[in-house]
Amino acid sequence: MSHKQGLENYPDALRWSFGDSPELADELLQLVREGHKTATCSSYHAFKNEETPQVGDYNIILDGAGQPSCVIRTRSLTLVRYCDVTAEMAAKEGEGDKSLAFWREGHQRYFEREGSFAPDMLLVFEEFELVEVF
């Protein structure tokens, strides 16, 4: 199946990339493709003007250059405060040494860049499965 045919299988899928830079998008995408990253989180307020993910949704993940790279499917969604994220949740994000300390440090920096960090901020924690790689 061609790359274009693969995309046509997911006409309603949202297209987006991880992170806030091309480098971070590529780094996190690689973790998904290798099976290390099976979850992600976003500030709840980031969805104020966007469509909120739903269980069963397909998403086309873009690389740092904006090109489609893979498809993921949302398995579960959990609302959780930043301060209540568990070590198990942090490990599912697959970043660094997969520890809660690493997760907190990296995500605090990310949310500070976004302008939304607070220890009690509400997050949408999304678990997903890799469906297809292009």
PDB file of C-alpha atoms in Angstrom:
ATOM      1  CA  MET A   1       0.000   0.000   0.000  1.00  0.00           C
ATOM      2  CA  SER A   2       1.330   3.441  -0.875  1.00  0.00           C
ATOM      3  CA  HIS A   3       1.796   6.261   1.613  1.00  0.00           C
ATOM      4  CA  LYS A   4      -1.157   8.119   0.086  1.00  0.00           C
ATOM      5  CA  GLN A   5      -3.407   5.047   0.275  1.00  0.00           C
ATOM      6  CA  GLY A   6      -2.487   4.657   3.936  1.00  0.00           C
ATOM      7  CA  LEU A   7      -3.585   8.211   4.680  1.00  0.00           C
ATOM      8  CA  GLU A   8      -6.853   7.677   2.820  1.00  0.00           C
ATOM      9  CA  ASN A   9      -7.725   4.920   5.313  1.00  0.00           C
ATOM     10  CA  TYR A  10      -8.076   7.596   8.028  1.00  0.00           C
ATOM     11  CA  PRO A  11     -10.124  10.430   6.477  1.00  0.00           C
ATOM     12  CA  ASP A  12     -11.390  11.740   9.838  1.00  0.00           C
ATOM     13  CA  ALA A  13      -8.086  11.522  11.684  1.00  0.00           C
ATOM     14  CA  LEU A  14      -6.619  14.647  13.223  1.00  0.00           C
ATOM     15  CA  ARG A  15      -3.074  15.453  12.118  1.00  0.00           C
ATOM     16  CA  TRP A  16      -0.599  16.780  14.660  1.00  0.00           C
ATOM     17  CA  SER A  17       2.919  16.448  15.988  1.00  0.00           C
ATOM     18  CA  PHE A  18       4.260  15.946  19.486  1.00  0.00           C
ATOM     19  CA  GLY A  19       6.038  18.721  21.364  1.00  0.00           C
ATOM     20  CA  ASP A  20       6.669  22.338  20.499  1.00  0.00           C
ATOM     21  CA  SER A  21       9.624  22.141  18.116  1.00  0.00           C
ATOM     22  CA  PRO A  22      10.637  20.071  15.081  1.00  0.00           C
ATOM     23  CA  GLU A  23      13.406  18.438  17.123  1.00  0.00           C
ATOM     24  CA  LEU A  24      11.084  17.422  19.948  1.00  0.00           C
ATOM     25  CA  ALA A  25       8.471  16.219  17.450  1.00  0.00           C
ATOM     26  CA  ASP A  26      11.032  13.908  15.842  1.00  0.00           C
ATOM     27  CA  GLU A  27      12.395  12.690  19.183  1.00  0.00           C
ATOM     28  CA  LEU A  28       8.972  11.791  20.578  1.00  0.00           C
ATOM     29  CA  LEU A  29       7.810  10.313  17.284  1.00  0.00           C
ATOM     30  CA  GLN A  30      10.814   7.973  17.298  1.00  0.00           C
ATOM     31  CA  LEU A  31       9.839   6.773  20.783  1.00  0.00           C
ATOM     32  CA  VAL A  32       6.342   5.968  19.473  1.00  0.00           C
ATOM     33  CA  ARG A  33       7.703   4.130  16.444  1.00  0.00           C
ATOM     34  CA  GLU A  34      10.042   2.080  18.667  1.00  0.00           C
ATOM     35  CA  GLY A  35       7.207   1.182  21.050  1.00  0.00           C
ATOM     36  CA  HIS A  36       8.599   3.072  24.062  1.00  0.00           C
ATOM     37  CA  LYS A  37       5.976   5.845  24.082  1.00  0.00           C
ATOM     38  CA  THR A  38       2.368   4.687  24.501  1.00  0.00           C
ATOM     39  CA  ALA A  39       0.950   7.785  26.182  1.00  0.00           C
ATOM     40  CA  THR A  40       1.024  11.553  26.023  1.00  0.00           C
ATOM     41  CA  CYS A  41      -0.507  14.402  27.961  1.00  0.00           C
ATOM     42  CA  SER A  42      -1.662  17.907  27.260  1.00  0.00           C
ATOM     43  CA  SER A  43      -2.853  20.800  29.325  1.00  0.00           C
ATOM     44  CA  TYR A  44      -6.618  20.558  29.686  1.00  0.00           C
ATOM     45  CA  HIS A  45      -6.821  24.239  28.764  1.00  0.00           C
ATOM     46  CA  ALA A  46      -5.006  23.546  25.480  1.00  0.00           C
ATOM     47  CA  PHE A  47      -8.252  21.978  24.261  1.00  0.00           C
ATOM     48  CA  LYS A  48     -10.315  25.116  24.909  1.00  0.00           C
ATOM     49  CA  ASN A  49     -10.379  25.973  21.211  1.00  0.00           C
ATOM     50  CA  GLU A  50      -9.668  22.517  19.811  1.00  0.00           C
ATOM     51  CA  GLU A  51     -11.429  19.214  19.466  1.00  0.00           C
ATOM     52  CA  THR A  52     -11.003  17.095  22.597  1.00  0.00           C
ATOM     53  CA  PRO A  53      -9.706  13.578  21.895  1.00  0.00           C
ATOM     54  CA  GLN A  54     -12.106  10.657  22.268  1.00  0.00           C
ATOM     55  CA  VAL A  55     -11.433   6.981  22.938  1.00  0.00           C
ATOM     56  CA  GLY A  56     -11.219   5.211  19.581  1.00  0.00           C
ATOM     57  CA  ASP A  57      -9.991   8.285  17.676  1.00  0.00           C
ATOM     58  CA  TYR A  58      -7.302   7.827  15.057  1.00  0.00           C
ATOM     59  CA  ASN A  59      -4.553  10.435  14.815  1.00  0.00           C
ATOM     60  CA  ILE A  60      -1.969  10.882  12.091  1.00  0.00           C
ATOM     61  CA  ILE A  61       1.281  11.873  13.758  1.00  0.00           C
ATOM     62  CA  LEU A  62       3.500  14.258  11.826  1.00  0.00           C
ATOM     63  CA  ASP A  63       7.270  14.415  12.000  1.00  0.00           C
ATOM     64  CA  GLY A  64       9.212  17.604  12.653  1.00  0.00           C
ATOM     65  CA  ALA A  65       8.933  18.561   8.982  1.00  0.00           C
ATOM     66  CA  GLY A  66       5.146  18.202   9.046  1.00  0.00           C
ATOM     67  CA  GLN A  67       5.088  14.928   7.104  1.00  0.00           C
ATOM     68  CA  PRO A  68       2.777  12.060   8.127  1.00  0.00           C
ATOM     69  CA  SER A  69       4.753   9.325   9.849  1.00  0.00           C
ATOM     70  CA  CYS A  70       2.336   7.023  11.663  1.00  0.00           C
ATOM     71  CA  VAL A  71      -1.201   6.498  12.926  1.00  0.00           C
ATOM     72  CA  ILE A  72      -2.126   6.047  16.570  1.00  0.00           C
ATOM     73  CA  ARG A  73      -5.494   5.149  18.104  1.00  0.00           C
ATOM     74  CA  THR A  74      -6.621   6.530  21.461  1.00  0.00           C
ATOM     75  CA  ARG A  75      -7.159   3.713  23.992  1.00  0.00           C
ATOM     76  CA  SER A  76      -7.992   5.703  27.122  1.00  0.00           C
ATOM     77  CA  LEU A  77      -8.262   9.248  28.448  1.00  0.00           C
ATOM     78  CA  THR A  78      -7.768  10.338  32.038  1.00  0.00           C
ATOM     79  CA  LEU A  79      -8.088  13.775  33.600  1.00  0.00           C
ATOM     80  CA  VAL A  80      -5.320  14.152  36.174  1.00  0.00           C
ATOM     81  CA  ARG A  81      -3.613  17.020  37.945  1.00  0.00           C
ATOM     82  CA  TYR A  82       0.096  17.491  37.155  1.00  0.00           C
ATOM     83  CA  CYS A  83       0.966  16.853  40.815  1.00  0.00           C
ATOM     84  CA  ASP A  84      -0.986  13.553  40.772  1.00  0.00           C
ATOM     85  CA  VAL A  85       0.712  11.949  37.738  1.00  0.00           C
ATOM     86  CA  THR A  86       2.059   8.559  38.841  1.00  0.00           C
ATOM     87  CA  ALA A  87       5.366   6.844  38.094  1.00  0.00           C
ATOM     88  CA  GLU A  88       3.439   4.332  35.970  1.00  0.00           C
ATOM     89  CA  MET A  89       1.913   7.121  33.882  1.00  0.00           C
ATOM     90  CA  ALA A  90       5.293   8.818  33.448  1.00  0.00           C
ATOM     91  CA  ALA A  91       6.879   5.548  32.294  1.00  0.00           C
ATOM     92  CA  LYS A  92       4.215   5.135  29.587  1.00  0.00           C
ATOM     93  CA  GLU A  93       5.325   8.452  28.090  1.00  0.00           C
ATOM     94  CA  GLY A  94       8.639   6.687  27.386  1.00  0.00           C
ATOM     95  CA  GLU A  95      10.923   9.691  27.769  1.00  0.00           C
ATOM     96  CA  GLY A  96      14.441   9.724  29.244  1.00  0.00           C
ATOM     97  CA  ASP A  97      14.899   7.126  31.980  1.00  0.00           C
ATOM     98  CA  LYS A  98      11.084   6.810  32.216  1.00  0.00           C
ATOM     99  CA  SER A  99      11.137   8.021  35.825  1.00  0.00           C
ATOM    100  CA  LEU A 100       8.581  10.318  37.396  1.00  0.00           C
ATOM    101  CA  ALA A 101      11.361  12.803  38.251  1.00  0.00           C
ATOM    102  CA  PHE A 102      12.473  12.992  34.598  1.00  0.00           C
ATOM    103  CA  TRP A 103       8.865  13.348  33.462  1.00  0.00           C
ATOM    104  CA  ARG A 104       8.152  16.159  35.939  1.00  0.00           C
ATOM    105  CA  GLU A 105      11.275  18.113  35.007  1.00  0.00           C
ATOM    106  CA  GLY A 106      10.665  17.871  31.258  1.00  0.00           C
ATOM    107  CA  HIS A 107       6.947  18.531  31.424  1.00  0.00           C
ATOM    108  CA  GLN A 108       7.287  21.469  33.792  1.00  0.00           C
ATOM    109  CA  ARG A 109       9.686  23.092  31.301  1.00  0.00           C
ATOM    110  CA  TYR A 110       7.291  22.317  28.438  1.00  0.00           C
ATOM    111  CA  PHE A 111       4.232  23.734  30.212  1.00  0.00           C
ATOM    112  CA  GLU A 112       6.212  26.803  31.305  1.00  0.00           C
ATOM    113  CA  ARG A 113       7.096  27.441  27.643  1.00  0.00           C
ATOM    114  CA  GLU A 114       3.382  27.032  26.862  1.00  0.00           C
ATOM    115  CA  GLY A 115       2.623  29.548  29.609  1.00  0.00           C
ATOM    116  CA  SER A 116       0.300  27.260  31.520  1.00  0.00           C
ATOM    117  CA  PHE A 117       2.342  25.549  34.248  1.00  0.00           C
ATOM    118  CA  ALA A 118       0.953  25.169  37.751  1.00  0.00           C
ATOM    119  CA  PRO A 119       1.565  22.185  40.062  1.00  0.00           C
ATOM    120  CA  ASP A 120      -2.178  21.576  40.285  1.00  0.00           C
ATOM    121  CA  MET A 121      -2.925  22.151  36.592  1.00  0.00           C
ATOM    122  CA  LEU A 122      -5.333  19.719  34.969  1.00  0.00           C
ATOM    123  CA  LEU A 123      -3.953  17.429  32.253  1.00  0.00           C
ATOM    124  CA  VAL A 124      -5.535  15.153  29.678  1.00  0.00           C
ATOM    125  CA  PHE A 125      -3.503  11.933  29.875  1.00  0.00           C
ATOM    126  CA  GLU A 126      -4.005   9.890  26.713  1.00  0.00           C
ATOM    127  CA  GLU A 127      -2.931   6.275  26.232  1.00  0.00           C
ATOM    128  CA  PHE A 128      -2.680   5.089  22.652  1.00  0.00           C
ATOM    129  CA  GLU A 129      -1.612   2.228  20.435  1.00  0.00           C
ATOM    130  CA  LEU A 130       0.479   2.413  17.291  1.00  0.00           C
ATOM    131  CA  VAL A 131      -1.690   1.317  14.380  1.00  0.00           C
ATOM    132  CA  GLU A 132       0.360   1.960  11.243  1.00  0.00           C
ATOM    133  CA  VAL A 133       3.754   3.336  10.256  1.00  0.00           C
ATOM    134  CA  PHE A 134       4.220   5.086   6.911  1.00  0.00           C
TER     135      PHE A 134
END
